[in-house]
Amino acid sequence: MKLATYKDGSRDGQLVVVSRDLSTAHHANGIAGRLQQVLDDWNFLSPQLQDLYETLNQGKARRAFAFDPAQCMAPLPRAPQLVDGSAYLVHAELIMASRKQKLPDNLGSRPLMYQGCSAPLLGPCEDIAVASEAQGIDLEMELAVVTGDLAMGADRAEAGEAIRLVMLMNDI
């Protein structure tokens, strides 16, 4: 299923279900008003959203409207945490060099991961405001994985079970 957060004047936006072909959407407020509510009660709410998604794709949703990506906010505008992992040692080397820092000696034996700033998160059509492009902006396309609650030190199986959503993300 495809979900989006539409601008509605609030800090968290309004959850909408989006058709497979991205042409139509339907407000999900009869199920949940915000994506965070769905994550908090995934097992109960996600099947209802899946049903709405299927109804929308069959052209049977009574209040469907044209989907407009420009009306989207970040899916979770106030995400509680952003953890960024990288599979490319060269990327870590470039970041550390730009900060005039040395890579740790044991980096090859550890995951390349850091806790990043989760605010502000921008929608897909929002402008990226920076003081100066001379600061060396690094724009990367990444996969974002949204999980339910997950204990620190969880093993691979526990982490896999906690995956709720997979998204494309620009990391700046």
XYZ file of N, CA, C and O in Angstrom:
688
model
N 0.843 -1.174 0.000
C 0.000 0.000 0.000
C 0.882 1.229 0.000
O 2.022 1.181 0.450
N 0.356 2.330 -0.514
C 1.084 3.596 -0.562
C 0.367 4.600 0.320
O -0.845 4.768 0.220
N 1.154 5.257 1.166
C 0.622 6.245 2.091
C 1.360 7.561 1.891
O 2.515 7.578 1.463
N 0.697 8.662 2.208
C 1.318 9.980 2.134
C 0.735 10.838 3.249
O -0.316 10.523 3.815
N 1.430 11.917 3.554
C 0.964 12.888 4.538
C 0.696 14.193 3.814
O 1.613 14.799 3.263
N -0.562 14.591 3.794
C -0.989 15.814 3.113
C -0.947 17.012 4.060
O -1.246 16.889 5.255
N -0.584 18.168 3.509
C -0.603 19.411 4.273
C -2.044 19.741 4.642
O -2.938 19.681 3.801
N -2.240 20.079 5.928
C -3.569 20.506 6.369
C -3.494 21.657 7.360
O -4.463 21.979 8.025
N -2.316 22.283 7.472
C -2.128 23.388 8.392
C -1.622 22.964 9.762
O -1.232 23.805 10.569
N -1.608 21.670 10.053
C -1.111 21.186 11.340
C 0.358 20.780 11.217
O 0.896 20.681 10.116
N 0.988 20.513 12.329
C 2.396 20.104 12.311
C 2.585 18.695 11.784
O 3.665 18.343 11.301
N 1.560 17.850 11.892
C 1.704 16.450 11.511
C 0.979 16.074 10.230
O 1.147 14.964 9.738
N 0.167 16.972 9.689
C -0.524 16.697 8.435
C -1.614 15.650 8.562
O -1.921 15.158 9.644
N -2.186 15.307 7.415
C -3.307 14.371 7.320
C -2.881 13.147 6.515
O -2.375 13.278 5.406
N -3.115 11.974 7.053
C -2.767 10.731 6.369
C -3.710 10.498 5.195
O -4.927 10.629 5.327
N -3.142 10.168 4.041
C -3.929 9.767 2.880
C -3.376 8.455 2.337
O -2.197 8.146 2.493
N -4.257 7.693 1.722
C -3.883 6.476 1.008
C -3.805 6.862 -0.458
O -4.690 7.552 -0.977
N -2.758 6.418 -1.151
C -2.508 6.809 -2.540
C -2.596 5.575 -3.432
O -2.087 4.511 -3.090
N -3.214 5.743 -4.590
C -3.367 4.619 -5.518
C -2.018 4.150 -6.055
O -1.036 4.887 -6.052
N -1.998 2.944 -6.524
C -0.781 2.315 -7.055
C -0.144 3.175 -8.136
O 1.078 3.324 -8.194
N -0.972 3.763 -9.007
C -0.444 4.561 -10.120
C -0.240 6.033 -9.769
O 0.079 6.848 -10.638
N -0.422 6.388 -8.506
C -0.227 7.750 -7.995
C -1.207 8.769 -8.575
O -0.961 9.973 -8.494
N -2.304 8.323 -9.137
C -3.248 9.264 -9.751
C -4.311 9.752 -8.777
O -4.784 10.887 -8.898
N -4.696 8.928 -7.822
C -5.754 9.307 -6.894
C -5.334 9.028 -5.459
O -4.380 8.278 -5.196
N -6.077 9.639 -4.549
C -5.825 9.441 -3.115
C -7.158 9.479 -2.387
O -8.193 9.860 -2.960
N -7.114 9.095 -1.123
C -8.308 9.102 -0.285
C -7.858 9.405 1.138
O -6.902 8.805 1.639
N -8.525 10.359 1.790
C -8.196 10.651 3.186
C -8.444 9.407 4.032
O -9.427 8.703 3.837
N -7.562 9.160 4.965
C -7.663 7.980 5.821
C -8.233 8.330 7.191
O -8.182 7.506 8.102
N -8.813 9.521 7.338
C -9.233 9.969 8.667
C -10.291 9.088 9.315
O -10.458 9.125 10.526
N -11.010 8.272 8.553
C -11.930 7.323 9.157
C -11.200 6.169 9.838
O -11.787 5.431 10.635
N -9.915 6.036 9.531
C -9.082 4.971 10.111
C -8.057 5.573 11.069
O -7.944 5.160 12.220
N -7.299 6.535 10.572
C -6.276 7.216 11.375
C -5.992 8.569 10.744
O -5.956 8.686 9.520
N -5.783 9.569 11.569
C -5.514 10.907 11.066
C -4.062 11.140 10.697
O -3.768 11.960 9.834
N -3.149 10.427 11.358
C -1.719 10.640 11.151
C -1.010 9.299 11.002
O -1.448 8.293 11.564
N 0.100 9.311 10.297
C 0.878 8.095 10.115
C 1.400 7.568 11.453
O 1.459 6.356 11.658
N 1.772 8.447 12.369
C 2.284 7.982 13.662
C 1.241 7.147 14.401
O 1.582 6.165 15.051
N -0.034 7.499 14.270
C -1.092 6.695 14.893
C -1.075 5.271 14.334
O -1.265 4.311 15.076
N -0.863 5.151 13.042
C -0.828 3.828 12.406
C 0.360 3.031 12.930
O 0.223 1.852 13.253
N 1.509 3.666 13.041
C 2.691 2.968 13.548
C 2.485 2.521 14.996
O 2.954 1.452 15.393
N 1.764 3.332 15.770
C 1.524 2.993 17.174
C 0.554 1.832 17.341
O 0.569 1.160 18.376
N -0.299 1.583 16.348
C -1.289 0.502 16.432
C -1.332 -0.257 15.098
O -2.389 -0.475 14.516
N -0.167 -0.636 14.617
C 0.020 -1.213 13.292
C -0.866 -2.430 13.017
O -1.508 -2.516 11.981
N -0.879 -3.372 13.917
C -1.602 -4.620 13.659
C -3.105 -4.410 13.492
O -3.756 -5.172 12.776
N -3.665 -3.406 14.125
C -5.096 -3.130 14.019
C -5.417 -2.217 12.839
O -6.378 -2.455 12.095
N -4.599 -1.166 12.629
C -4.923 -0.146 11.631
C -4.420 -0.457 10.217
O -5.080 -0.108 9.239
N -3.266 -1.109 10.080
C -2.727 -1.333 8.725
C -3.640 -2.210 7.859
O -3.761 -1.942 6.659
N -4.329 -3.238 8.397
C -5.249 -3.990 7.531
C -6.412 -3.128 7.013
O -6.867 -3.306 5.880
N -6.848 -2.179 7.827
C -7.920 -1.287 7.389
C -7.434 -0.368 6.269
O -8.161 -0.112 5.301
N -6.203 0.111 6.395
C -5.623 0.940 5.334
C -5.406 0.116 4.068
O -5.611 0.613 2.957
N -5.007 -1.129 4.230
C -4.831 -2.017 3.078
C -6.154 -2.196 2.343
O -6.211 -2.170 1.114
N -7.250 -2.364 3.081
C -8.575 -2.487 2.462
C -8.938 -1.227 1.684
O -9.456 -1.303 0.563
N -8.672 -0.056 2.278
C -8.945 1.207 1.589
C -8.087 1.327 0.335
O -8.564 1.765 -0.720
N -6.829 0.920 0.416
C -5.917 0.947 -0.732
C -6.468 0.088 -1.872
O -6.499 0.514 -3.030
N -6.934 -1.104 -1.552
C -7.486 -1.994 -2.579
C -8.769 -1.414 -3.173
O -8.967 -1.457 -4.399
N -9.625 -0.834 -2.352
C -10.853 -0.199 -2.834
C -10.517 0.971 -3.755
O -11.140 1.149 -4.815
N -9.532 1.757 -3.378
C -9.094 2.893 -4.191
C -8.576 2.422 -5.544
O -8.922 2.981 -6.590
N -7.760 1.367 -5.542
C -7.202 0.852 -6.792
C -8.244 0.208 -7.692
O -8.061 0.128 -8.910
N -9.335 -0.237 -7.127
C -10.434 -0.807 -7.917
C -11.374 0.271 -8.440
O -12.339 -0.032 -9.147
N -11.099 1.528 -8.097
C -11.944 2.629 -8.546
C -13.268 2.713 -7.809
O -14.214 3.342 -8.291
N -13.351 2.117 -6.618
C -14.614 2.062 -5.877
C -14.637 2.959 -4.643
O -15.625 2.948 -3.913
N -13.584 3.729 -4.402
C -13.562 4.623 -3.245
C -14.419 5.845 -3.549
O -14.190 6.550 -4.532
N -15.417 6.093 -2.731
C -16.412 7.130 -3.015
C -15.868 8.547 -2.895
O -16.397 9.448 -3.534
N -14.877 8.774 -2.105
C -14.372 10.132 -1.907
C -12.927 10.279 -2.399
O -12.154 11.051 -1.821
N -12.585 9.575 -3.439
C -11.239 9.680 -4.014
C -11.070 11.054 -4.660
O -12.033 11.660 -5.121
N -9.846 11.531 -4.697
C -9.527 12.814 -5.320
C -8.187 12.685 -6.028
O -7.433 11.736 -5.784
N -7.889 13.622 -6.913
C -6.625 13.602 -7.660
C -5.461 13.808 -6.693
O -5.465 14.756 -5.894
N -4.487 12.923 -6.757
C -3.310 13.015 -5.898
C -2.382 14.096 -6.417
O -2.086 14.159 -7.603
N -1.891 14.964 -5.515
C -0.984 16.051 -5.872
C 0.244 15.986 -4.968
O 0.175 16.361 -3.796
N 1.395 15.518 -5.473
C 2.606 15.413 -4.643
C 3.021 16.740 -4.013
O 3.651 16.760 -2.954
N 2.669 17.864 -4.649
C 3.033 19.173 -4.094
C 2.316 19.448 -2.775
O 2.736 20.330 -2.017
N 1.262 18.706 -2.490
C 0.526 18.879 -1.234
C 1.077 18.003 -0.108
O 0.562 18.031 1.010
N 2.117 17.244 -0.404
C 2.661 16.310 0.590
C 3.694 16.958 1.491
O 4.508 17.773 1.057
N 3.643 16.543 2.731
C 4.678 16.847 3.711
C 5.581 15.613 3.781
O 5.331 14.624 3.101
N 6.584 15.662 4.635
C 7.330 14.446 4.931
C 6.344 13.444 5.529
O 5.421 13.839 6.239
N 6.499 12.156 5.263
C 5.551 11.176 5.807
C 5.412 11.259 7.328
O 4.317 11.175 7.861
N 6.518 11.434 8.002
C 6.539 11.607 9.467
C 7.264 12.923 9.760
O 8.466 12.931 10.030
N 6.559 14.043 9.698
C 7.234 15.343 9.832
C 8.012 15.513 11.127
O 8.976 16.255 11.176
N 7.604 14.803 12.186
C 8.305 14.915 13.472
C 8.743 13.525 13.923
O 8.411 13.061 15.013
N 9.509 12.868 13.072
C 9.987 11.517 13.391
C 10.797 11.548 14.683
O 11.600 12.451 14.891
N 10.607 10.559 15.547
C 11.332 10.566 16.819
C 12.832 10.329 16.675
O 13.599 10.703 17.545
N 13.261 9.721 15.578
C 14.686 9.427 15.424
C 14.993 9.149 13.958
O 14.159 8.650 13.224
N 16.216 9.456 13.559
C 16.711 9.115 12.233
C 18.082 8.480 12.431
O 18.988 9.106 12.989
N 18.210 7.236 12.039
C 19.488 6.545 12.112
C 19.902 6.261 10.680
O 19.135 5.700 9.906
N 21.093 6.678 10.312
C 21.558 6.567 8.934
C 22.690 5.557 8.867
O 23.659 5.648 9.620
N 22.536 4.594 7.980
C 23.576 3.595 7.788
C 24.097 3.663 6.367
O 23.386 4.019 5.445
N 25.358 3.338 6.185
C 25.961 3.368 4.865
C 26.737 2.082 4.628
O 27.391 1.558 5.523
N 26.654 1.598 3.409
C 27.386 0.395 3.035
C 28.699 0.736 2.339
O 29.453 -0.149 1.976
N 28.985 2.030 2.165
C 30.138 2.436 1.376
C 31.178 3.129 2.250
O 30.966 4.246 2.727
N 32.305 2.464 2.448
C 33.396 3.020 3.256
C 33.876 4.344 2.658
O 34.173 5.287 3.388
N 33.921 4.450 1.343
C 34.391 5.679 0.701
C 33.506 6.866 1.084
O 33.989 7.988 1.234
N 32.216 6.625 1.274
C 31.317 7.705 1.682
C 31.676 8.191 3.091
O 31.743 9.394 3.347
N 31.933 7.276 3.993
C 32.343 7.649 5.349
C 33.654 8.424 5.311
O 33.835 9.401 6.039
N 34.572 8.002 4.454
C 35.851 8.695 4.326
C 35.648 10.131 3.854
O 36.278 11.057 4.366
N 34.758 10.339 2.886
C 34.493 11.686 2.385
C 33.858 12.568 3.456
O 34.229 13.736 3.601
N 32.923 12.021 4.193
C 32.272 12.799 5.248
C 33.283 13.190 6.314
O 33.342 14.353 6.725
N 34.073 12.248 6.765
C 35.053 12.541 7.807
C 36.104 13.534 7.312
O 36.508 14.428 8.050
N 36.520 13.407 6.060
C 37.498 14.344 5.501
C 36.906 15.753 5.449
O 37.600 16.732 5.747
N 35.624 15.875 5.086
C 35.009 17.199 5.033
C 34.918 17.831 6.418
O 34.885 19.043 6.559
N 34.891 17.001 7.452
C 34.856 17.498 8.838
C 36.251 17.614 9.440
O 36.402 17.902 10.625
N 37.254 17.316 8.607
C 38.650 17.339 9.048
C 38.868 16.403 10.240
O 39.552 16.734 11.210
N 38.243 15.235 10.133
C 38.375 14.215 11.171
C 38.948 12.952 10.555
O 38.818 12.712 9.360
N 39.585 12.149 11.405
C 40.174 10.894 10.962
C 39.200 9.751 11.208
O 38.497 9.725 12.217
N 39.175 8.814 10.288
C 38.344 7.623 10.479
C 38.878 6.784 11.632
O 40.096 6.650 11.783
N 38.008 6.211 12.434
C 38.478 5.297 13.493
C 39.198 4.096 12.871
O 38.835 3.635 11.786
N 40.208 3.580 13.551
C 40.988 2.456 13.037
C 40.150 1.196 12.843
O 40.415 0.392 11.957
N 39.141 0.994 13.677
C 38.354 -0.235 13.612
C 37.073 -0.079 12.791
O 36.155 -0.876 12.927
N 37.017 0.915 11.923
C 35.789 1.168 11.160
C 35.398 -0.014 10.294
O 34.213 -0.313 10.150
N 36.353 -0.721 9.746
C 36.033 -1.858 8.887
C 35.299 -2.980 9.597
O 34.638 -3.792 8.973
N 35.369 -3.029 10.922
C 34.718 -4.096 11.675
C 33.403 -3.646 12.310
O 32.782 -4.409 13.021
N 32.996 -2.407 12.061
C 31.777 -1.873 12.666
C 30.820 -1.393 11.572
O 31.253 -0.963 10.514
N 29.522 -1.427 11.853
C 28.579 -0.874 10.884
C 28.801 0.629 10.726
O 29.146 1.313 11.682
N 28.627 1.123 9.519
C 28.736 2.556 9.270
C 27.366 3.156 9.551
O 26.478 3.151 8.705
N 27.165 3.653 10.750
C 25.857 4.145 11.153
C 26.025 5.312 12.100
O 26.944 5.344 12.911
N 25.120 6.281 11.970
C 25.111 7.391 12.918
C 23.683 7.848 13.145
O 22.803 7.615 12.325
N 23.459 8.465 14.283
C 22.150 9.022 14.590
C 22.139 10.440 14.043
O 22.933 11.275 14.438
N 21.224 10.690 13.096
C 21.154 11.988 12.455
C 20.019 12.829 13.012
O 19.245 12.390 13.858
N 19.939 14.028 12.518
C 18.881 14.948 12.917
C 17.615 14.586 12.158
O 17.627 14.481 10.931
N 16.510 14.384 12.880
C 15.272 14.003 12.207
C 14.364 15.195 11.969
O 13.210 15.029 11.580
N 14.851 16.387 12.162
C 14.040 17.570 11.893
C 14.942 18.657 11.353
O 16.059 18.806 11.814
N 14.532 19.420 10.404
C 13.222 19.302 9.759
C 13.249 18.251 8.655
O 14.249 18.107 7.949
N 12.182 17.523 8.540
C 12.005 16.606 7.421
C 11.102 17.312 6.419
O 10.083 17.893 6.794
N 11.476 17.262 5.153
C 10.755 18.001 4.116
C 9.923 17.074 3.250
O 10.247 15.904 3.087
N 8.882 17.629 2.657
C 8.070 16.905 1.696
C 8.779 16.810 0.364
O 9.813 17.460 0.130
N 8.245 16.015 -0.560
C 8.930 15.745 -1.822
C 9.075 16.951 -2.749
O 9.954 16.949 -3.604
N 8.261 17.969 -2.586
C 8.321 19.134 -3.477
C 8.724 20.404 -2.758
O 8.654 21.491 -3.335
N 9.154 20.294 -1.502
C 9.527 21.478 -0.739
C 10.952 21.910 -1.072
O 11.819 21.087 -1.359
N 11.179 23.221 -1.027
C 12.500 23.767 -1.276
C 13.446 23.427 -0.132
O 13.045 23.388 1.029
N 14.711 23.226 -0.480
C 15.756 22.974 0.507
C 16.444 24.301 0.769
O 17.090 24.861 -0.120
N 16.271 24.832 1.969
C 16.858 26.121 2.319
C 18.231 25.918 2.953
O 18.370 25.172 3.914
N 19.240 26.566 2.385
C 20.591 26.539 2.945
C 21.148 27.959 2.925
O 20.757 28.777 2.096
N 22.046 28.233 3.849
C 22.642 29.568 3.917
C 23.482 29.849 2.679
O 23.471 30.956 2.146
N 24.216 28.828 2.214
C 25.075 29.014 1.051
C 25.377 27.661 0.424
O 25.727 26.718 1.132
N 25.265 27.592 -0.892
C 25.615 26.354 -1.586
C 27.115 26.099 -1.531
O 27.566 24.981 -1.770
N 27.886 27.106 -1.162
C 29.336 26.956 -1.034
C 29.707 26.058 0.152
O 30.861 25.688 0.302
N 28.724 25.698 0.979
C 28.999 24.834 2.120
C 29.199 23.382 1.701
O 29.479 22.534 2.537
N 29.056 23.080 0.426
C 29.292 21.722 -0.042
C 28.142 20.785 0.267
O 28.332 19.766 0.920
N 26.977 21.128 -0.203
C 25.785 20.319 0.063
C 25.966 18.937 -0.554
O 26.383 18.789 -1.691
N 25.642 17.936 0.220
C 25.718 16.544 -0.210
C 24.287 16.029 -0.303
O 23.614 15.898 0.712
N 23.797 15.776 -1.506
C 22.436 15.300 -1.715
C 22.503 13.848 -2.161
O 23.136 13.522 -3.157
N 21.850 12.973 -1.384
C 21.911 11.540 -1.655
C 20.513 10.947 -1.703
O 19.688 11.261 -0.865
N 20.268 10.077 -2.640
C 19.032 9.306 -2.655
C 19.281 8.078 -1.797
O 20.280 7.397 -1.936
N 18.361 7.831 -0.857
C 18.518 6.695 0.036
C 17.199 5.963 0.191
O 16.142 6.495 -0.130
N 17.278 4.763 0.690
C 16.093 4.034 1.124
C 15.892 4.328 2.598
O 16.846 4.307 3.371
N 14.662 4.605 2.978
C 14.328 4.812 4.384
C 13.448 3.655 4.820
O 12.531 3.258 4.104
N 13.736 3.109 5.964
C 12.959 2.017 6.528
C 12.353 2.522 7.835
O 13.078 2.971 8.718
N 11.036 2.472 7.921
C 10.335 2.885 9.131
C 9.972 1.630 9.900
O 9.395 0.698 9.344
N 10.322 1.624 11.171
C 10.032 0.457 12.003
C 9.045 0.824 13.102
O 8.859 1.992 13.425
N 8.450 -0.189 13.667
C 7.716 -0.025 14.902
C 8.736 0.046 16.024
O 9.941 0.142 15.790
N 8.263 -0.022 17.264
C 9.178 0.014 18.402
C 10.194 -1.117 18.280
O 9.849 -2.253 17.958
N 11.442 -0.781 18.536
C 12.526 -1.735 18.370
C 13.548 -1.497 19.478
O 14.036 -0.381 19.639
N 13.845 -2.530 20.232
C 14.797 -2.407 21.339
C 16.215 -2.252 20.810
O 16.581 -2.840 19.785
N 17.011 -1.462 21.508
C 18.417 -1.312 21.150
C 19.087 -2.678 21.227
O 18.822 -3.458 22.142
N 19.903 -2.994 20.262
C 20.586 -4.269 20.241
C 19.754 -5.411 19.687
O 20.136 -6.571 19.792
N 18.609 -5.076 19.061
C 17.754 -6.116 18.482
C 18.530 -6.888 17.426
O 19.374 -6.334 16.725
N 18.233 -8.179 17.309
C 18.912 -8.977 16.290
C 18.218 -8.803 14.934
O 17.205 -8.117 14.816
N 18.779 -9.411 13.908
C 18.288 -9.263 12.541
C 16.821 -9.682 12.408
O 16.031 -9.007 11.761
N 16.440 -10.781 13.018
C 15.052 -11.260 12.916
C 14.088 -10.290 13.581
O 13.027 -9.978 13.018
N 14.453 -9.788 14.750
C 13.593 -8.818 15.450
C 13.459 -7.536 14.628
O 12.367 -6.976 14.521
N 14.556 -7.081 14.058
C 14.518 -5.870 13.238
C 13.643 -6.088 12.008
O 12.849 -5.217 11.634
N 13.758 -7.244 11.375
C 12.935 -7.546 10.200
C 11.452 -7.555 10.521
O 10.630 -7.068 9.754
N 11.097 -8.086 11.668
C 9.694 -8.128 12.093
C 9.145 -6.736 12.398
O 7.945 -6.513 12.325
N 10.022 -5.804 12.738
C 9.589 -4.452 13.116
C 9.422 -3.533 11.913
O 8.905 -2.426 12.051
N 9.842 -3.951 10.706
C 9.726 -3.093 9.525
C 8.261 -2.875 9.201
O 7.489 -3.818 9.073
N 7.897 -1.593 9.052
C 6.526 -1.226 8.715
C 6.413 -0.633 7.314
O 5.481 -0.916 6.593
N 7.349 0.235 6.949
C 7.282 0.932 5.666
C 8.682 1.050 5.068
O 9.667 1.143 5.802
N 8.755 1.098 3.748
C 9.995 1.353 3.031
C 9.725 2.532 2.104
O 8.698 2.560 1.408
N 10.622 3.514 2.110
C 10.413 4.736 1.328
C 11.706 5.148 0.630
O 12.790 4.732 1.036
N 11.562 6.013 -0.359
C 12.706 6.706 -0.948
C 12.876 8.001 -0.183
O 11.903 8.635 0.228
N 14.128 8.430 -0.009
C 14.405 9.628 0.772
C 15.610 10.349 0.197
O 16.563 9.705 -0.244
N 15.568 11.674 0.186
C 16.746 12.468 -0.111
C 17.393 12.810 1.206
O 16.745 13.337 2.112
N 18.669 12.536 1.335
C 19.428 12.887 2.528
C 20.331 14.047 2.140
O 21.101 13.948 1.190
N 20.238 15.123 2.875
C 20.986 16.335 2.514
C 22.079 16.561 3.520
O 21.837 16.568 4.707
